[in-house]
Short mmCIF file of C-alpha atoms in Angstrom, two decimals:
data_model
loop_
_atom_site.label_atom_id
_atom_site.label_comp_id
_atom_site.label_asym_id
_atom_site.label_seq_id
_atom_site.Cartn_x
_atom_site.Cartn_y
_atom_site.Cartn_z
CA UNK Z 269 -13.34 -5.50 -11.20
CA UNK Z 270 -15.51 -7.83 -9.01
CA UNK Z 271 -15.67 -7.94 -5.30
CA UNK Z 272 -13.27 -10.64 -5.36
CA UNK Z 273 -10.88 -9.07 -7.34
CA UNK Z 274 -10.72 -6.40 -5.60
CA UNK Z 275 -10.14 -8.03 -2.19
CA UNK Z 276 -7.33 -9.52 -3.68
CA UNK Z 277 -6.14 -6.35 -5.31
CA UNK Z 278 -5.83 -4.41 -1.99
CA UNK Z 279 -4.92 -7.09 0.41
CA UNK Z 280 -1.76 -6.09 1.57
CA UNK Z 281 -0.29 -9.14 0.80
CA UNK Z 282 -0.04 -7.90 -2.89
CA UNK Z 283 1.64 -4.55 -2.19
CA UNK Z 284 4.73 -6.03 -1.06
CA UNK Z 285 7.54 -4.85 -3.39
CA UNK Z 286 10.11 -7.03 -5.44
CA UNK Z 287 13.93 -6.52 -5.51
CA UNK Z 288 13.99 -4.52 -7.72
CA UNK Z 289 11.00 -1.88 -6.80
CA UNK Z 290 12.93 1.74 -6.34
CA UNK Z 291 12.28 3.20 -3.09
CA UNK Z 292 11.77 6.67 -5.36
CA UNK Z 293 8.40 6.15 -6.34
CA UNK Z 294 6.94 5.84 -3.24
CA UNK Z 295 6.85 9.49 -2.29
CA UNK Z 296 4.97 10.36 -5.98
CA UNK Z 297 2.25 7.51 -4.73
CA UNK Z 298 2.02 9.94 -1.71
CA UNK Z 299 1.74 12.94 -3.72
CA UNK Z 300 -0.90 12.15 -5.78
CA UNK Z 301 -2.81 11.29 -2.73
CA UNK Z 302 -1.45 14.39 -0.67
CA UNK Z 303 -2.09 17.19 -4.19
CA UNK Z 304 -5.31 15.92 -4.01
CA UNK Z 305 -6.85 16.44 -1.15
CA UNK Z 306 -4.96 19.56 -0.46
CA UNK Z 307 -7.47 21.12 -2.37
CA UNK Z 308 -9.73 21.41 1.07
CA UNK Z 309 -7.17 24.48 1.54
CA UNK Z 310 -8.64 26.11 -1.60
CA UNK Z 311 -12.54 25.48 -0.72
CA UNK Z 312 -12.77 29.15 -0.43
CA UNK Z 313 -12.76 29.98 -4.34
CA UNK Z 314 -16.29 28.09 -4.07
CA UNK Z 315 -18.18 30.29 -1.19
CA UNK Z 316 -18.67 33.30 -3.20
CA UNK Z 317 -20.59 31.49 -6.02
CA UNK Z 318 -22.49 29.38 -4.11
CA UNK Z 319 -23.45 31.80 -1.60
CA UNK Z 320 -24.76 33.85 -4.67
CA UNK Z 321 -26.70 30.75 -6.66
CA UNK Z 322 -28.05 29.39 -2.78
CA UNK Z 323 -28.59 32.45 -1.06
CA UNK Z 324 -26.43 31.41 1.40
CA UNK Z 325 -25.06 33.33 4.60
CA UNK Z 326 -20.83 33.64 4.87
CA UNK Z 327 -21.50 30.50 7.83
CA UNK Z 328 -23.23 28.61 5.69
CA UNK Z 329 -21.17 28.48 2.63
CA UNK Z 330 -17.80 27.61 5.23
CA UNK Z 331 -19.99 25.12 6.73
CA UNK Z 332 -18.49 21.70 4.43
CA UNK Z 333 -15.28 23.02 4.70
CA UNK Z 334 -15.61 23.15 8.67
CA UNK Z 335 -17.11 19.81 8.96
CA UNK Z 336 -14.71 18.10 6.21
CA UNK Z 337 -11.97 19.11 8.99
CA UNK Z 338 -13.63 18.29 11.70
CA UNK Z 339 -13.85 14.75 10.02
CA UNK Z 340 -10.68 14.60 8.55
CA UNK Z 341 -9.20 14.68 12.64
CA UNK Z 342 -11.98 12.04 13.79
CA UNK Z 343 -11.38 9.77 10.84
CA UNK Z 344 -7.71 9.73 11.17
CA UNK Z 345 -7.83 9.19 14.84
CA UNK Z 346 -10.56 5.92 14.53
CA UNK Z 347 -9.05 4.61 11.44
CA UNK Z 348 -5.47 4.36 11.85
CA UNK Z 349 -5.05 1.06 13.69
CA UNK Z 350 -6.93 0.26 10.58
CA UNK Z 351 -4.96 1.91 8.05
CA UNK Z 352 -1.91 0.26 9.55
CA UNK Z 353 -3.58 -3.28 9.41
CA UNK Z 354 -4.87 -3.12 6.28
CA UNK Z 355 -2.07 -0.93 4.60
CA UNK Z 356 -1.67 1.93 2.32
CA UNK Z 357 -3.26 0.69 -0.73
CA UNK Z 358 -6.47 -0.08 0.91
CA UNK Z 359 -6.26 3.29 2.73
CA UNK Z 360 -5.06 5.25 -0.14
CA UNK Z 361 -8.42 3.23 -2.36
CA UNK Z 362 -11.00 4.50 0.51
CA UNK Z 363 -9.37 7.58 0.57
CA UNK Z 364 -9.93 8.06 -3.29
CA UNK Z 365 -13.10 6.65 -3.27
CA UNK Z 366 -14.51 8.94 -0.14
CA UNK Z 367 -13.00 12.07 -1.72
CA UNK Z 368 -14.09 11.49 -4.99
CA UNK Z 369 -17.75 10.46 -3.85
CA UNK Z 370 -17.60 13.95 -1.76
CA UNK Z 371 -17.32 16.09 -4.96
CA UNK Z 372 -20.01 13.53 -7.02
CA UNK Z 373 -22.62 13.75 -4.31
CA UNK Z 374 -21.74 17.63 -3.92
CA UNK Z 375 -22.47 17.91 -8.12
CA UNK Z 376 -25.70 16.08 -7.44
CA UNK Z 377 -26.40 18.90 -4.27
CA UNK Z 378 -26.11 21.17 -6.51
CA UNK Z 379 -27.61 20.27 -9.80
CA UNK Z 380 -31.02 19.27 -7.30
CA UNK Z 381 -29.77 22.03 -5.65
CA UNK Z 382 -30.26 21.09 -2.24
CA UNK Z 383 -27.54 22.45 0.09
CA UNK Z 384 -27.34 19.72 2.38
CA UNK Z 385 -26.25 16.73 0.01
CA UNK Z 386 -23.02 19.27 -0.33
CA UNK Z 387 -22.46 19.44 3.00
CA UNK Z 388 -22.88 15.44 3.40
CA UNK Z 389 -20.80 14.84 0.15
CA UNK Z 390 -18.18 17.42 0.58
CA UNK Z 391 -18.12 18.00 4.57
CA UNK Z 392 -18.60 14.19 5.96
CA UNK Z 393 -17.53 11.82 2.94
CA UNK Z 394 -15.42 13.40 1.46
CA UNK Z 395 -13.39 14.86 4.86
CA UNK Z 396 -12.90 10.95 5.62
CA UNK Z 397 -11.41 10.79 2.50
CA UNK Z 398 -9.23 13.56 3.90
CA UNK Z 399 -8.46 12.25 7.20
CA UNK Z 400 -7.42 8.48 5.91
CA UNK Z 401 -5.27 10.19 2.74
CA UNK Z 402 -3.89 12.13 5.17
CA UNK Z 403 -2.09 9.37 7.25
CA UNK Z 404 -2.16 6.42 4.44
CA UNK Z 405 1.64 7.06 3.16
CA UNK Z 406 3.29 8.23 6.74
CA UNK Z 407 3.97 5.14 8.25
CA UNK Z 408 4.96 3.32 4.15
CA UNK Z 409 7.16 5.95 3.67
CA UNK Z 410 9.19 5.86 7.14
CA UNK Z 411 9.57 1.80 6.86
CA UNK Z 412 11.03 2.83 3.10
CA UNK Z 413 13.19 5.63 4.20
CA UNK Z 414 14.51 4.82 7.51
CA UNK Z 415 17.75 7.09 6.92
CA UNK Z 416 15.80 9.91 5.79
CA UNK Z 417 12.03 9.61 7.57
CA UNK Z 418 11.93 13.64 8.27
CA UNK Z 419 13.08 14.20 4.52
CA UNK Z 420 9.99 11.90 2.85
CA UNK Z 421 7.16 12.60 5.31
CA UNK Z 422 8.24 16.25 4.19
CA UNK Z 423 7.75 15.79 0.34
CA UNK Z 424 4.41 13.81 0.91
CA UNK Z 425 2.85 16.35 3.27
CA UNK Z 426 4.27 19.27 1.33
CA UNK Z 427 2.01 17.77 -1.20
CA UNK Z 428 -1.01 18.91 1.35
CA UNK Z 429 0.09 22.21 1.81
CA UNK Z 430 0.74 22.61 -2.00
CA UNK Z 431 -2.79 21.12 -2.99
CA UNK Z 432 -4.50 24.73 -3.02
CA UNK Z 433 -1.88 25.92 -5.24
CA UNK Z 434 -2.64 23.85 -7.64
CA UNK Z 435 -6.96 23.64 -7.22
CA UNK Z 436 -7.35 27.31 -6.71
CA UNK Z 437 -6.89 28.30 -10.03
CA UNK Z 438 -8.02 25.45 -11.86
CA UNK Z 439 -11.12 25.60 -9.98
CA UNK Z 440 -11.27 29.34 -10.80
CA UNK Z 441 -10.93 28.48 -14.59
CA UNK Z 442 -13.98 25.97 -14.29
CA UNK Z 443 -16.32 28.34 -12.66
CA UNK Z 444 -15.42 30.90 -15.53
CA UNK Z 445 -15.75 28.18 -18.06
CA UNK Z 446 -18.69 26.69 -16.98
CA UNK Z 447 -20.68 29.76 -14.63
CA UNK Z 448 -21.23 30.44 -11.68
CA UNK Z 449 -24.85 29.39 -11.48
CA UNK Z 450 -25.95 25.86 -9.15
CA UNK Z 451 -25.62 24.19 -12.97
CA UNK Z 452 -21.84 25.55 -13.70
CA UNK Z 453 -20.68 24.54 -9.87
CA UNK Z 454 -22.16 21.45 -10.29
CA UNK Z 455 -20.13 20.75 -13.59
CA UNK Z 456 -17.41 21.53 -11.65
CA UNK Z 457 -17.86 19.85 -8.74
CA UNK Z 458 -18.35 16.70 -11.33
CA UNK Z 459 -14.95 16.86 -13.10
CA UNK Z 460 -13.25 17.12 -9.96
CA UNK Z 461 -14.48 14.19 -8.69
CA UNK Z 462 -14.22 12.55 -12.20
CA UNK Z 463 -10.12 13.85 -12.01
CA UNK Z 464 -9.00 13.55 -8.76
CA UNK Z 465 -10.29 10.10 -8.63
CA UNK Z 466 -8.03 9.29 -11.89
CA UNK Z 467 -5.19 11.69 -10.30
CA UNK Z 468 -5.26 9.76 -7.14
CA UNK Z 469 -5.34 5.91 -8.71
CA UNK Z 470 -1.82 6.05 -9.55
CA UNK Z 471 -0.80 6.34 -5.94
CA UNK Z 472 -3.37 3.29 -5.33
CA UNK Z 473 -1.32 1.41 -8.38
CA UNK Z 474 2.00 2.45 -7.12
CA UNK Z 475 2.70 2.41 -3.34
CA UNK Z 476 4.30 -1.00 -2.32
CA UNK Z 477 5.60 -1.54 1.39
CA UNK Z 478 9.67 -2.96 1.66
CA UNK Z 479 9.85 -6.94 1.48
CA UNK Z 480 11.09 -8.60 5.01
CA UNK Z 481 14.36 -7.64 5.73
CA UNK Z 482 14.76 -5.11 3.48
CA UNK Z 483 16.86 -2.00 4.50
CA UNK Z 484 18.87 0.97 2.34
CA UNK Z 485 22.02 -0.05 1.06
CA UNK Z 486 24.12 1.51 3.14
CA UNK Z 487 21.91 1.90 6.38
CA UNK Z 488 23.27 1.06 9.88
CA UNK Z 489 20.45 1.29 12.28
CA UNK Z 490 22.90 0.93 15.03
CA UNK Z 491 24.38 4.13 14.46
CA UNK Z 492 21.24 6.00 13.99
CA UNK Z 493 19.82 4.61 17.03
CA UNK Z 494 22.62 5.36 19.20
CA UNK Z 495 20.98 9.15 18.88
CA UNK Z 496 18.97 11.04 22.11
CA UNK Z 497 15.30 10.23 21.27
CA UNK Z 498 15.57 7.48 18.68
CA UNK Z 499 14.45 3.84 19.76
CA UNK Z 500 15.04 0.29 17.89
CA UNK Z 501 11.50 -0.58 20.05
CA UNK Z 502 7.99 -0.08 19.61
CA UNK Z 503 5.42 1.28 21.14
CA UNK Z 504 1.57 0.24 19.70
CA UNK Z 505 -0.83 3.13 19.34
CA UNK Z 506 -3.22 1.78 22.51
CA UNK Z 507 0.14 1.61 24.89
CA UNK Z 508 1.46 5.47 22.81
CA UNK Z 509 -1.65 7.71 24.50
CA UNK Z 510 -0.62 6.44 27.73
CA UNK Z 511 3.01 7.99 27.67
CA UNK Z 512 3.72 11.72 28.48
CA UNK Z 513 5.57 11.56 25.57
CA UNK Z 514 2.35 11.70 23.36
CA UNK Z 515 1.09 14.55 25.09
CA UNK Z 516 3.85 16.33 25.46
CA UNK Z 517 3.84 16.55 21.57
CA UNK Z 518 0.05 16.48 21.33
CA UNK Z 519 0.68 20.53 23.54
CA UNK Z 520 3.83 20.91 20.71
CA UNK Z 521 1.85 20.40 17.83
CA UNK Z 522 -1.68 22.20 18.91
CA UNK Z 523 0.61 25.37 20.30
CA UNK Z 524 2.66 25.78 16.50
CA UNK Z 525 -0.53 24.96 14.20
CA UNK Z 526 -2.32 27.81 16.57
CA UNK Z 527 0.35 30.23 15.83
CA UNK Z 528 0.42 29.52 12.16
CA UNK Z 529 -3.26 29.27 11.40
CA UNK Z 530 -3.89 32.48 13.21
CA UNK Z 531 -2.18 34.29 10.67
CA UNK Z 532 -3.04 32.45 7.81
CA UNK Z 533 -6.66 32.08 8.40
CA UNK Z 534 -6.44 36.27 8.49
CA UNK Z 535 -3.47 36.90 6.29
CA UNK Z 536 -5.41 39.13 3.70
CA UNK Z 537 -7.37 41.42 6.35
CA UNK Z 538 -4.48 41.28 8.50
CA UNK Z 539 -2.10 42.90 6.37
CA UNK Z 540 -4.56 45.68 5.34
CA UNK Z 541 -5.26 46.59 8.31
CA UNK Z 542 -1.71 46.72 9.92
CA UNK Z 543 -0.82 49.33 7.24
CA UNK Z 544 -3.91 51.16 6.82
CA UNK Z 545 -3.14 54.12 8.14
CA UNK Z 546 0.50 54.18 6.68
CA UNK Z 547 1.29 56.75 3.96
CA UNK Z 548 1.28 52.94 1.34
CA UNK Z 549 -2.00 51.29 2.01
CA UNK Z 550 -2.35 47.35 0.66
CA UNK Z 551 -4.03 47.38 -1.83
CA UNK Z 552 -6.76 44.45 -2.16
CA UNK Z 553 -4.89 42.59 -5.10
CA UNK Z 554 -1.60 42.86 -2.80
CA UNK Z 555 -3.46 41.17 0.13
CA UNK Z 556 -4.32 38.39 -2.33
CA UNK Z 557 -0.70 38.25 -3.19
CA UNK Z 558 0.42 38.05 0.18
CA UNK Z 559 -2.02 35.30 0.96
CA UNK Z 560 -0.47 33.34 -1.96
CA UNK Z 561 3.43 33.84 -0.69
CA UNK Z 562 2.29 32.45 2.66
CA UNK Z 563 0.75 29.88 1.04
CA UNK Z 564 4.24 28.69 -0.97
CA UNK Z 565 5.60 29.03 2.79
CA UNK Z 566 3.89 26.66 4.20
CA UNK Z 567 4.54 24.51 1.49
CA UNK Z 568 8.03 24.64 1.05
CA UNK Z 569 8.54 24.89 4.77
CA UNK Z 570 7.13 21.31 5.03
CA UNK Z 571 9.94 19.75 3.16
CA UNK Z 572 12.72 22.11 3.88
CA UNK Z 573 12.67 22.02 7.39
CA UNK Z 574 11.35 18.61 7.97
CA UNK Z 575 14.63 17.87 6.11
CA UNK Z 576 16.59 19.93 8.11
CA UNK Z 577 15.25 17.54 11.34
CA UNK Z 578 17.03 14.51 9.84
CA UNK Z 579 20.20 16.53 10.33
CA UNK Z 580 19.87 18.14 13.85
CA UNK Z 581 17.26 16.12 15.13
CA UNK Z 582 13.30 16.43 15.97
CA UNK Z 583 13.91 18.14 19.58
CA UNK Z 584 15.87 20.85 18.01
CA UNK Z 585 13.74 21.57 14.99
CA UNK Z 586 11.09 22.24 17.52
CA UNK Z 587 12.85 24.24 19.55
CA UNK Z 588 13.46 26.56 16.31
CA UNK Z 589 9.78 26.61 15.06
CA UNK Z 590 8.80 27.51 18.86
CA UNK Z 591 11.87 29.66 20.14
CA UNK Z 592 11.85 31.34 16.91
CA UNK Z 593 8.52 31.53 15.95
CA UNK Z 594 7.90 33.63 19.27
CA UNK Z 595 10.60 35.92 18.88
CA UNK Z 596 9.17 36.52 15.00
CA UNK Z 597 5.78 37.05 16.58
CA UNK Z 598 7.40 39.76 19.28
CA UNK Z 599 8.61 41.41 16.01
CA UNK Z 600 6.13 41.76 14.76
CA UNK Z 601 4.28 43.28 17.87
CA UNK Z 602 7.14 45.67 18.70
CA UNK Z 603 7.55 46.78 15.03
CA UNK Z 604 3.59 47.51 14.71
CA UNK Z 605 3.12 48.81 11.03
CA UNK Z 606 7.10 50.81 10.72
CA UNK Z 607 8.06 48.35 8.02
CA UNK Z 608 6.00 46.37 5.71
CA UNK Z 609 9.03 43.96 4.47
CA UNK Z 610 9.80 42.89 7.78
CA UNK Z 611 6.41 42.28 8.36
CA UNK Z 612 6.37 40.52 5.72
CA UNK Z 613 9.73 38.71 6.45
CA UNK Z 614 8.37 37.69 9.47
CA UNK Z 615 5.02 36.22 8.68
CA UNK Z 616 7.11 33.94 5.61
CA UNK Z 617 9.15 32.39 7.79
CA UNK Z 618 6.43 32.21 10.87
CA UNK Z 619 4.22 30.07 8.12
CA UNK Z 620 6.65 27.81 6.95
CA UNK Z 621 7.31 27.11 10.84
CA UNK Z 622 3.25 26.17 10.55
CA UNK Z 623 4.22 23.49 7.82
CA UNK Z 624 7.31 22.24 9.15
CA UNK Z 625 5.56 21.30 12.01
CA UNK Z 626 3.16 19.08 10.60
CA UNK Z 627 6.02 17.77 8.49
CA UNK Z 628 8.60 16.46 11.17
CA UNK Z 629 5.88 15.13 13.54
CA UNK Z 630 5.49 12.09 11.64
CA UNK Z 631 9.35 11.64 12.08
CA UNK Z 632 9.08 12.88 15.82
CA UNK Z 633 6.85 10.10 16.59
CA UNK Z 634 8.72 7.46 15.06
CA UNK Z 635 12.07 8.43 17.33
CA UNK Z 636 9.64 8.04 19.89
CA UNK Z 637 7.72 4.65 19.49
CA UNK Z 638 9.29 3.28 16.57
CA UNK Z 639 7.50 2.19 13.23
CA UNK Z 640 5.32 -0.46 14.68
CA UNK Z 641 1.74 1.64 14.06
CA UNK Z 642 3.30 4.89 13.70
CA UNK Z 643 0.35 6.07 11.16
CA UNK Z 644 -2.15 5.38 13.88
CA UNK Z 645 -0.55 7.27 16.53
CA UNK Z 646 0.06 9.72 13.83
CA UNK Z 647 -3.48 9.79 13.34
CA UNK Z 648 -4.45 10.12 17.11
CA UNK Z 649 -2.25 12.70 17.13
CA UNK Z 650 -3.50 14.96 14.88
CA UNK Z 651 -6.57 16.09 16.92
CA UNK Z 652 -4.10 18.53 17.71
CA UNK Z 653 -4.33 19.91 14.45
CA UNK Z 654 -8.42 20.06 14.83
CA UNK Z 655 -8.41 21.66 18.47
CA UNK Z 656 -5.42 24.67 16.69
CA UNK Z 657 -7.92 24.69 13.90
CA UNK Z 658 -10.94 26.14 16.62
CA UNK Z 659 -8.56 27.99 19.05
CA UNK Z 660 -6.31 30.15 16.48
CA UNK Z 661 -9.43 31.64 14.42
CA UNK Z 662 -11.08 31.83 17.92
CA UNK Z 663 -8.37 33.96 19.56
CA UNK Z 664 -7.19 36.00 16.07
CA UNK Z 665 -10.81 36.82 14.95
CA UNK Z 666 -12.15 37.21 18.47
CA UNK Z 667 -9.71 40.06 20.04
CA UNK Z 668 -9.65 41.80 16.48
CA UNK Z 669 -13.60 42.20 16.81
CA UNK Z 670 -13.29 43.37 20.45
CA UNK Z 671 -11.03 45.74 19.55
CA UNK Z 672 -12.60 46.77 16.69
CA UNK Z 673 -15.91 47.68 18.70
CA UNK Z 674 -13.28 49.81 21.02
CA UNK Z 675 -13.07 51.66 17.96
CA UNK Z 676 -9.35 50.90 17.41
CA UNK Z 677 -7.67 50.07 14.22
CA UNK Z 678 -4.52 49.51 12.54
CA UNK Z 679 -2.03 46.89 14.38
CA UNK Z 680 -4.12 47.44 17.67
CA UNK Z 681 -6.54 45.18 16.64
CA UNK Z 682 -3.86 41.99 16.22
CA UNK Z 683 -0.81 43.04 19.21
CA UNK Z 684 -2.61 41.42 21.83
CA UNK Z 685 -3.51 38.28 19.61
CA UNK Z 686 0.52 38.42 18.91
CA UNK Z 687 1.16 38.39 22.61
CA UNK Z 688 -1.26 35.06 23.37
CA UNK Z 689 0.74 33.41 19.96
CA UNK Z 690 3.77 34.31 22.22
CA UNK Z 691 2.54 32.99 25.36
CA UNK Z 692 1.08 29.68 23.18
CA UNK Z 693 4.51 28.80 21.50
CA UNK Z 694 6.77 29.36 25.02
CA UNK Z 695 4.03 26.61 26.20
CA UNK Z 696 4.73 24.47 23.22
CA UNK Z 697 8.25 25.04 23.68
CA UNK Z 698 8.37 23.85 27.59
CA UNK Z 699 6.31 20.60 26.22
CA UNK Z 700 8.97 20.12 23.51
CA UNK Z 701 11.56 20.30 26.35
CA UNK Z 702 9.41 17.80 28.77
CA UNK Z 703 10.41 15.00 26.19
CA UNK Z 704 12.16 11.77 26.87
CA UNK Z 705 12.48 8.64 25.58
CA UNK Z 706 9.56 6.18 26.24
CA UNK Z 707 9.56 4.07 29.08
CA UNK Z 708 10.28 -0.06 28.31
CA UNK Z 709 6.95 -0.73 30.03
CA UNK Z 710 5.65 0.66 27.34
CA UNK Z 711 7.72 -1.70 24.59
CA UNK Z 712 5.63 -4.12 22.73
CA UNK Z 713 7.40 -7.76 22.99
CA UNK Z 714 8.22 -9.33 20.26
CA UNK Z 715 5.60 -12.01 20.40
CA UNK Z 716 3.37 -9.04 20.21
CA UNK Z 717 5.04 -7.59 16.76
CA UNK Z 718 5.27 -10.43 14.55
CA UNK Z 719 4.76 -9.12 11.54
CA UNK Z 720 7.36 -6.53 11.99
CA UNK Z 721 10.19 -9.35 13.75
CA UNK Z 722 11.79 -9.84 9.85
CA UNK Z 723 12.43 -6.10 8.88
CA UNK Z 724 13.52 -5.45 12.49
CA UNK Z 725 15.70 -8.36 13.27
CA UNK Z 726 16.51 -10.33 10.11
CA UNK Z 727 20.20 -9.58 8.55
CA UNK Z 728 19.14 -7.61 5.17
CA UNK Z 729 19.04 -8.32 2.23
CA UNK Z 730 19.76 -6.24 -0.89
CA UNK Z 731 17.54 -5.26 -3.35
CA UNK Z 732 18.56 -3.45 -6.64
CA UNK Z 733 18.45 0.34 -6.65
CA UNK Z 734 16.62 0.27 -2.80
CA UNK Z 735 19.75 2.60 -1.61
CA UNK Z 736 20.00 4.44 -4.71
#
């Protein structure tokens, strides 16, 4: 395709959807973005082979998958005002293009092997990929399911949390197949750029955004604006930092992801050492298994609870995964290593809290400042995510090493770190309850939201299947 062409192809312009376009296939265009890049979660499988082929120190070998989330946060904050401008097939193209060239640049690292085009392919291009995937559908899929927003955010960022799933064992399979030497990694690191970037043109081919005036058969906005905390306004993403509002849930966000990622990022040492000096030890395949149940948690929780917001709104959902992620946490505390299933129990539920949250915000924000550049605020937002991603390691790893030097062990090196996740989520919790709707100084006019005046204000129109 020449330059041209391809100008014309992603202009958003030629993304608009006819009549008769199903609403349906918008979240698998998500998911095949979302399954893709997901597989950041599973980077892990790789650190063992290359820091046998490089040489390379435990640091070293996290160091891509540290700076691919590091970028993934910057690029989603400084690129969605873009991503909304351009739209999601141009976002959901450089997103492809930027992951894909990670993993191609990574196989040329290593076949050269020379460490540092890995960490520039992987770590920097390939986390923008991440960061601009991440937000490309959010915004599509609310202005396509306006009835439903916490319910379709939910199945396209499930797709995030589900991405490891999928690439840990296929990537495990390809290092068998092909060895573990800087050749075999690099073979591997080439077919999953070659696959992903096939995987992830369908949702490039597929996404369309609703025609002007288009709303689900069925829909009266009137009725679901009439809720608490749900506006017919806007808010743009400059005017959105300004409010309390964003903050508030910027403190709601960073306090859950904290308490989540503290157990997750530990989940396999965690659980060995709460019961090590029990009478049944976990065993080191059990830990793995553990690891992989709290992985379907966070998964699942994405869509089930996200789901669950469309029915008794965003506030409460947050006062769940906060009020009741605490009291799990004190549970687990008080309970100390007496019973491995509730332990257990408790951490499930605690991690699909984790991916609820990043679920519903999408959904949260739109209440708040409507669906004018929701992915950009979205994407501001979600520095959140890269501040929980510092402090929760930080705090988890940091007491259990203190305490480990005390020469304590069993649950005494993780109670206190279960008392600051406590003391984190009540904050969270008191930000949740600090929200209110957004002030109309803060309302774009509607000179200022042109583009948007038809699908807000224009009777609608009905298109075949869009309710359906």
């Amino acid at each position: 395709m020449s330059p041209v062409g391809l100008r014309t192809f992603l202009d958003p312009s030629r993304t608009v959807a006819p009549p008769s376009w199903s609403r349906w296939l918008i979240p698998p265009a998500a998911l095949s973005i979302h399954l893709a890049i997901g597989q950041a979660y599973a980077w892990s499988v790789f650190k063992p082979p290359l820091e046998t082929s490089l040489h390379l120190s435990g640091k070293a070998s996290a160091l891509p998958f540290q700076i691919a989330i590091v970028m993934l946060g910057l690029s989603a904050a400084f690129g969605g005002t873009t991503v909304e401008r351009k739209g999601p097939r141009w976002a959901m193209f450089v997103s492809m293009t930027c992951f894909s060239s990670g993993f191609l640049l990574s196989a040329l690292g290593m076949a050269l092997q020379q460490y540092w085009l890995v960490v520039f392919g992987y770590g920097f291009i390939g986390g923008i990929g991440l960061g601009i995937g991440y937000i490309s559908p959010v915004s599509t899929l609310i202005k396509w399911f306006p009835d439903r927003p916490g319910m379709a955010t939910g199945i396209a960022i499930m797709g995030f949390g589900g991405g490891a799933l999928i690439a840990s064992p296929w990537s495990t399979e390809m290092l068998s197949a092909f060895g573990a030497d800087t050749g075999g990694i690099a073979r591997t690191f080439l077919t999953h750029g070659v696959v992903y970037a096939v995987f992830m043109s369908f949702g490039v081919l597929l996404v369309r955004v609703p025609a002007p005036g288009w709303r689900p058969a069925g829909w009266d906005p009137e009725v679901v604006t009439d809720q608490p905390l749900i506006t017919t306004a806007n808010v743009s993403a400059r005017n959105a930092i300004r409010t309390p509002q964003f903050w508030c849930l910027w403190v709601v966000l960073c306090m859950n992801v904290t308490a989540g990622i503290g157990i997750l990022e530990k989940a396999a040492p965690m659980i060995k050492s709460f019961f090590a000096n029990t009478s049944a030890p976990v065993a080191t395949g059990s830990a793995a298994g553990f690891v992989a149940l709290l992985s379907l948690c966070n998964m699942l929780g994405r869509i089930t609870w996200s789901s669950t917001s469309d029915v008794i709104g965003r506030k409460n959902m947050y006062r769940v995964y906060l009020g009741a992620g605490a009291l799990l946490y004190l549970t687990i505390a008080l309970n100390k290593d007496a019973s491995k299933p509730l332990f257990i129990a408790c951490a499930m539920v605690i991690l699909s809290f984790y991916g609820g949250g990043f679920a519903t915000i999408p959904a949260y924000l739109k209440d708040l400042f409507g669906s004018y550049e929701v992915g950009a605020i979205h994407g501001r937002l979600l520095t959140a995510w890269s501040t929980a991603g510092v402090l929760g390691p930080l705090i988890i790893n940091g007491i259990a090493d203190a305490q480990q030097k005390a020469g304590k062990t069993g649950p005494a090196l993780y109670t206190t770190s279960m008392y600051i996740m406590i003391s984190l989520l009540a904050v969270g919790f008191l930000a949740n309850e600090l929200v209110r709707p957004v002030h109309s100084k803060h309302h774009e006019s509607p000179a200022a939201r042109q583009d948007l005046k038809p699908a807000l204000q224009t009777p609608p129109t009905a298109g075949k299947g869009e309710g359906q």
